[in-house]
XYZ file of C-alpha atoms in Angstrom:
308
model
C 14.017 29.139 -2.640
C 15.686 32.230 -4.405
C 12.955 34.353 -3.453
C 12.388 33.237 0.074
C 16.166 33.313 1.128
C 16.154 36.549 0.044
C 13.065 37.978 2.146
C 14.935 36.087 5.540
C 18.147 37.925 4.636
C 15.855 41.293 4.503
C 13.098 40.655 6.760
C 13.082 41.144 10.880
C 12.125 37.906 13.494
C 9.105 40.204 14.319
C 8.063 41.309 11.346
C 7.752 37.302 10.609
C 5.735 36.772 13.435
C 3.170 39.789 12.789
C 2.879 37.438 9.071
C 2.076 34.573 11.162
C -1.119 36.360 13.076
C -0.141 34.566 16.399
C -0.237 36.262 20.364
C 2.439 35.280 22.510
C 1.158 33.032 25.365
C 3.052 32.782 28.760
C 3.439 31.953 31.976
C 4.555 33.405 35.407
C 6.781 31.550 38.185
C 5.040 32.823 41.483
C 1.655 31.250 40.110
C 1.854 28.618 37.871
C 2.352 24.900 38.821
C 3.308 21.822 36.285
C -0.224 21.519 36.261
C -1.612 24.548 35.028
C 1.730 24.794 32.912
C 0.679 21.852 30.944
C -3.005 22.617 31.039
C -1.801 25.894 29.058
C -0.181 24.598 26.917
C -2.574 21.941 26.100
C -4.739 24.019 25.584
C -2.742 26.577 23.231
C -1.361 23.537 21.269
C 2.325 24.898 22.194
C 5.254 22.844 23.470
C 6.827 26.160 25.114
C 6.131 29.535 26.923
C 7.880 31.849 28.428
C 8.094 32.381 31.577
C 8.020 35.681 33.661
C 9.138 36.906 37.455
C 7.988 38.584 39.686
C 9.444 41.952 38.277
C 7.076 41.436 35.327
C 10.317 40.380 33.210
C 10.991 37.141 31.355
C 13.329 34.895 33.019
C 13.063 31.914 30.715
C 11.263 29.426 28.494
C 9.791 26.606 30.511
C 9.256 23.504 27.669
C 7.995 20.287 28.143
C 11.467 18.399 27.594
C 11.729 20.243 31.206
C 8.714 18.744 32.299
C 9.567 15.418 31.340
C 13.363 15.805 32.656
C 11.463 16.680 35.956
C 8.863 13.508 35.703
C 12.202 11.016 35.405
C 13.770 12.616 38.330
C 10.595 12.123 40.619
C 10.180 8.826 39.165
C 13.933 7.489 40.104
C 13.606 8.945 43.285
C 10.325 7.672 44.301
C 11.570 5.093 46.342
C 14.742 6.336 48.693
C 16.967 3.627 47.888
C 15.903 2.725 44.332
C 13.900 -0.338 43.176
C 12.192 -2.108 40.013
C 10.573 0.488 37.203
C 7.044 -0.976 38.723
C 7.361 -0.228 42.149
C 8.539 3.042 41.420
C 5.606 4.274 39.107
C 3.547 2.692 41.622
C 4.643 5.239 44.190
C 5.299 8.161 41.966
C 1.007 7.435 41.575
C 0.034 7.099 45.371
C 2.910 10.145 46.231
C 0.640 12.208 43.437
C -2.540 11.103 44.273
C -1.997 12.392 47.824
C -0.352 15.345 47.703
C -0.440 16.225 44.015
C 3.481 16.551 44.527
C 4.339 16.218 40.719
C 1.121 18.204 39.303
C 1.790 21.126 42.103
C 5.447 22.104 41.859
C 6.033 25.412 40.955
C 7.938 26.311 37.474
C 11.082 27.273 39.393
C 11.553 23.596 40.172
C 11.244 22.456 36.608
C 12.346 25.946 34.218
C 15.095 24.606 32.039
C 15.916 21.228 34.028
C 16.313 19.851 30.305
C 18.971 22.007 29.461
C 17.845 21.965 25.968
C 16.209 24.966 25.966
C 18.364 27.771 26.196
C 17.470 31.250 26.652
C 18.787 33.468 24.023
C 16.821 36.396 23.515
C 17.350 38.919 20.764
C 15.942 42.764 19.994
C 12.973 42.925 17.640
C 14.591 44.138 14.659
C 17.549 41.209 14.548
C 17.272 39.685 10.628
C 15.813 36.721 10.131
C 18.646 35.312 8.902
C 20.269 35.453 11.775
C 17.710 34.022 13.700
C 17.631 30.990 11.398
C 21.288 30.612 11.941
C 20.448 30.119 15.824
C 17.631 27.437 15.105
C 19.645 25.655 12.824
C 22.162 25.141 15.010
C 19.513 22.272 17.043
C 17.908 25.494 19.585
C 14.175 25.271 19.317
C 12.938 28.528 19.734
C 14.486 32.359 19.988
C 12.251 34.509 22.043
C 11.857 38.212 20.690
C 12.230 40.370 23.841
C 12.097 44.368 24.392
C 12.575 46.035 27.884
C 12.302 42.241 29.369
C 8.671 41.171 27.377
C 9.065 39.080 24.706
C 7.134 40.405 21.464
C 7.744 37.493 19.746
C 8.964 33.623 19.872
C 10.013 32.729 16.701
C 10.177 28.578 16.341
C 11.985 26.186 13.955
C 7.876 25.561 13.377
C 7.684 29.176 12.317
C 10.427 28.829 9.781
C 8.646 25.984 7.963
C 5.373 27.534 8.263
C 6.828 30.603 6.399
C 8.407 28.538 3.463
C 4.980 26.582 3.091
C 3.042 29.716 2.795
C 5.658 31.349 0.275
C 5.293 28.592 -2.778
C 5.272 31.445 -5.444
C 8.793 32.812 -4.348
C 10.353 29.068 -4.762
C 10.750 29.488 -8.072
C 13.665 27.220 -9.922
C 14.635 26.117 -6.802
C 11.332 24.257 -6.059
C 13.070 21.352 -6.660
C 15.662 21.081 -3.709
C 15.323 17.649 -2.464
C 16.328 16.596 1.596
C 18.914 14.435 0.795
C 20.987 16.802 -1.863
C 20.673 19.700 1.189
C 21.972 16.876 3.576
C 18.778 17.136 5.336
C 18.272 13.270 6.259
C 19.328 12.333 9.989
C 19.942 8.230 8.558
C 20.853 7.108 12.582
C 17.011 6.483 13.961
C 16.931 5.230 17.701
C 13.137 3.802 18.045
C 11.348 2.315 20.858
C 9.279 -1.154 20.908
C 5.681 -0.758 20.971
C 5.765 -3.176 24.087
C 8.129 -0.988 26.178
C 6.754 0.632 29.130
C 5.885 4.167 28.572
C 8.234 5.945 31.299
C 11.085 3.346 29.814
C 10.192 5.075 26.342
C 10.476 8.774 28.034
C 13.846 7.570 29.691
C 15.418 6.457 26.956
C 14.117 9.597 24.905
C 16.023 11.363 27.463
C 19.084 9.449 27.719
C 19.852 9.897 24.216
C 18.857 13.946 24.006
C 16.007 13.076 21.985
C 12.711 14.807 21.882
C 10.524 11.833 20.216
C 11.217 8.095 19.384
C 9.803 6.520 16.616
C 7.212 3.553 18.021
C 7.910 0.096 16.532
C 5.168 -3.179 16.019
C 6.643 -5.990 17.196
C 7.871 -7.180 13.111
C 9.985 -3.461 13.228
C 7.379 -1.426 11.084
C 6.662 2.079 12.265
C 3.456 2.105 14.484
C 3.608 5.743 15.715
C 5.660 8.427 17.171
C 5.799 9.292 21.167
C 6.997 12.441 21.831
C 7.956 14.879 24.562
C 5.305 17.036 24.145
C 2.559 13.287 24.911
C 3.960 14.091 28.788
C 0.942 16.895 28.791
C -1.449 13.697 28.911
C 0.059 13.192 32.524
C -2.413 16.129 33.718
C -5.765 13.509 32.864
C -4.777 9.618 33.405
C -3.026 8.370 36.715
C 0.514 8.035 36.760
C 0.014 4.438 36.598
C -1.050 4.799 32.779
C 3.168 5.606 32.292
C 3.368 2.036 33.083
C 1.110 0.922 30.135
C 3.020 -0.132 26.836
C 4.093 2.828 24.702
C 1.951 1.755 21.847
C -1.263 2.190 24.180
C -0.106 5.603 25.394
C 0.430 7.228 22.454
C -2.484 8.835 20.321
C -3.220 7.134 17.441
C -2.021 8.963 14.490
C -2.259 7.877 10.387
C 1.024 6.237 9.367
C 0.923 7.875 5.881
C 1.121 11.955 7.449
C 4.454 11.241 9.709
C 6.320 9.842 6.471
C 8.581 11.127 3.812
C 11.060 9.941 1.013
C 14.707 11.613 0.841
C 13.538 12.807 -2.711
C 10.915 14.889 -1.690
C 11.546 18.763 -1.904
C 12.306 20.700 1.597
C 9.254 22.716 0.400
C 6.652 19.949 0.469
C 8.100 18.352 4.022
C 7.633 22.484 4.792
C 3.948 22.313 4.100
C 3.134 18.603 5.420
C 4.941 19.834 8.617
C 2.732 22.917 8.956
C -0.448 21.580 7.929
C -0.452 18.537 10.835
C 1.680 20.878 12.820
C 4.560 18.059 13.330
C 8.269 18.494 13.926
C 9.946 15.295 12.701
C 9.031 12.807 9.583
C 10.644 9.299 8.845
C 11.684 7.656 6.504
C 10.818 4.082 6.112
C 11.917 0.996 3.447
C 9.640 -0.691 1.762
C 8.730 -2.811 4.651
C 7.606 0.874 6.710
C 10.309 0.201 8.398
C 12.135 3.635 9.504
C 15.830 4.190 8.272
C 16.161 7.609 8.990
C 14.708 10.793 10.371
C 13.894 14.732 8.901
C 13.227 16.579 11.934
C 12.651 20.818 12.241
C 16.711 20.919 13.201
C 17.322 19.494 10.059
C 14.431 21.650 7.568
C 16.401 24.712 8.979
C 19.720 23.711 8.456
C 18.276 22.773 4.908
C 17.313 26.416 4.503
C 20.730 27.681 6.058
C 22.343 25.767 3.030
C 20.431 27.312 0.775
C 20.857 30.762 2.454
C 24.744 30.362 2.011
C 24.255 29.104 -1.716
């Protein structure tokens, strides 16, 4: 860890994201709709973009936490004076289906509705370590900006895909382990694999989450639905939000969203960036989960080490 702390503290957020070979995708307000937001991002495997005006500047990131913020709010007012979870879904679906309200609102509607993903640009040639400060402290992404185009977008994913492709510069300090870098989140709010789908993305939201862990009905960890499963929305009916959680989600293998609190922050680096995930659990014997490692918490882990 030696070696890599010691390239962040020297190296810039861009000249990071030249290393990771990657174009910066976005979006503009005046054109693009949820629909072709999410179809872009589908598409791009991202979860955010940023988004310009109509001066040819970036305004924002638009991620899809603010998509699903946006879905809730249509869904709750659906029906003008309220009603059961059913009959609103129900006409949230036939309100789509026949004037594509949802899947046709323009960005400006939805940019940053989540309020969890703030804009907080910085000049190309800001340290790293800096950076890593700012996505340490829970912000997802710092966009890279120069005379109002962003260069860059450097991730919490781009911070553990750096540390998995740097194994030689570990050296002694292979061996850091989650829990002694207090990198275990042990409070785990999950989800029943029976629950409704929308329920699932409403309670995701009510607690500021960004995924829940999926349960079978003994407790044992079935899967993982996350905020970035809303981008499904653009090819099933809104009616499929109303099918049980476990049915909505992709199927996934157990074994590559787990992790033990004595495995190194390097190897839950590499897992991370090879199956491009942002959170593992930990589970007991029974797979049952009893606490969380998500990207917040792998740069935090690095911050730690930074400051050692």
């Amino acid at each position: 860890w030696a070696g890599i702390m010691a390239d962040v503290e020297h190296i810039s957020c861009e000249q990071l994201w030249e290393q990771q070979h990657k174009e910066v995708v976005s979006l503009n307000i005046e054109t693009d709709t949820i629909e072709t937001a999410l179809k872009t991002l589908e598409a791009e495997k991202l979860l955010s973009a940023p988004v310009y005006g109509k001066d040819g500047k970036c305004i924002g990131l638009l991620d899809v936490l603010d998509i699903v913020r946006y879905l809730n709010h249509m869904t709750k007012t659906a029906l003008p004076h309220g009603g059961c979870l059913i009959a609103m879904a129900e006409a949230l679906d036939k309100f789509v289906r026949r004037g594509g309200s949802f899947l046709d609102s323009p960005l400006k509607k939805v940019i940053d509705i989540s309020k969890r993903n703030p804009y907080l640009p910085v000049a190309p040639g800001t340290p790293m370590a800096k950076v890593l400060e700012t996505l340490a402290s829970g912000v997802h992404r710092v966009p890279v900006v120069e005379d109002g185009k962003v260069k860059a977008v450097i991730s919490q994913s781009t911070v553990a895909a750096y540390v998995a492709q740097n194994a030689a510069a570990l050296g002694a300090h292979a061996d850091a382990t989650l829990e002694s870098l207090g990198a275990v989140c042990h409070e785990v709010i999950s989800v029943p694999g029976e629950t409704r789908t929308m329920e699932a993305f409403m309670l995701m939201l009510e607690h500021n989450l960004s995924a829940l862990p999926v349960l079978t009905p003994e407790g044992h960890l079935h899967g993982t639905l996350s905020a970035s499963d809303v981008k499904a929305v653009v090819s099933c009916k809104f009616e499929d939000l109303l099918k049980p959680v476990n049915v909505f989600i992709e199927p996934r293998r157990i074994d590559s969203i787990l992790c033990r609190p004595d495995e190194t922050l390097f190897a839950v680096c590499e897992r991370m960036s090879k199956f491009h995930l942002h959170r593992l659990y930990i589970v007991d014997d029974e797979t049952r989960p009893v606490g969380a490692v998500s990207l917040t918490d792998v740069c935090r882990g690095a911050v730690k080490v930074l400051h050692q």
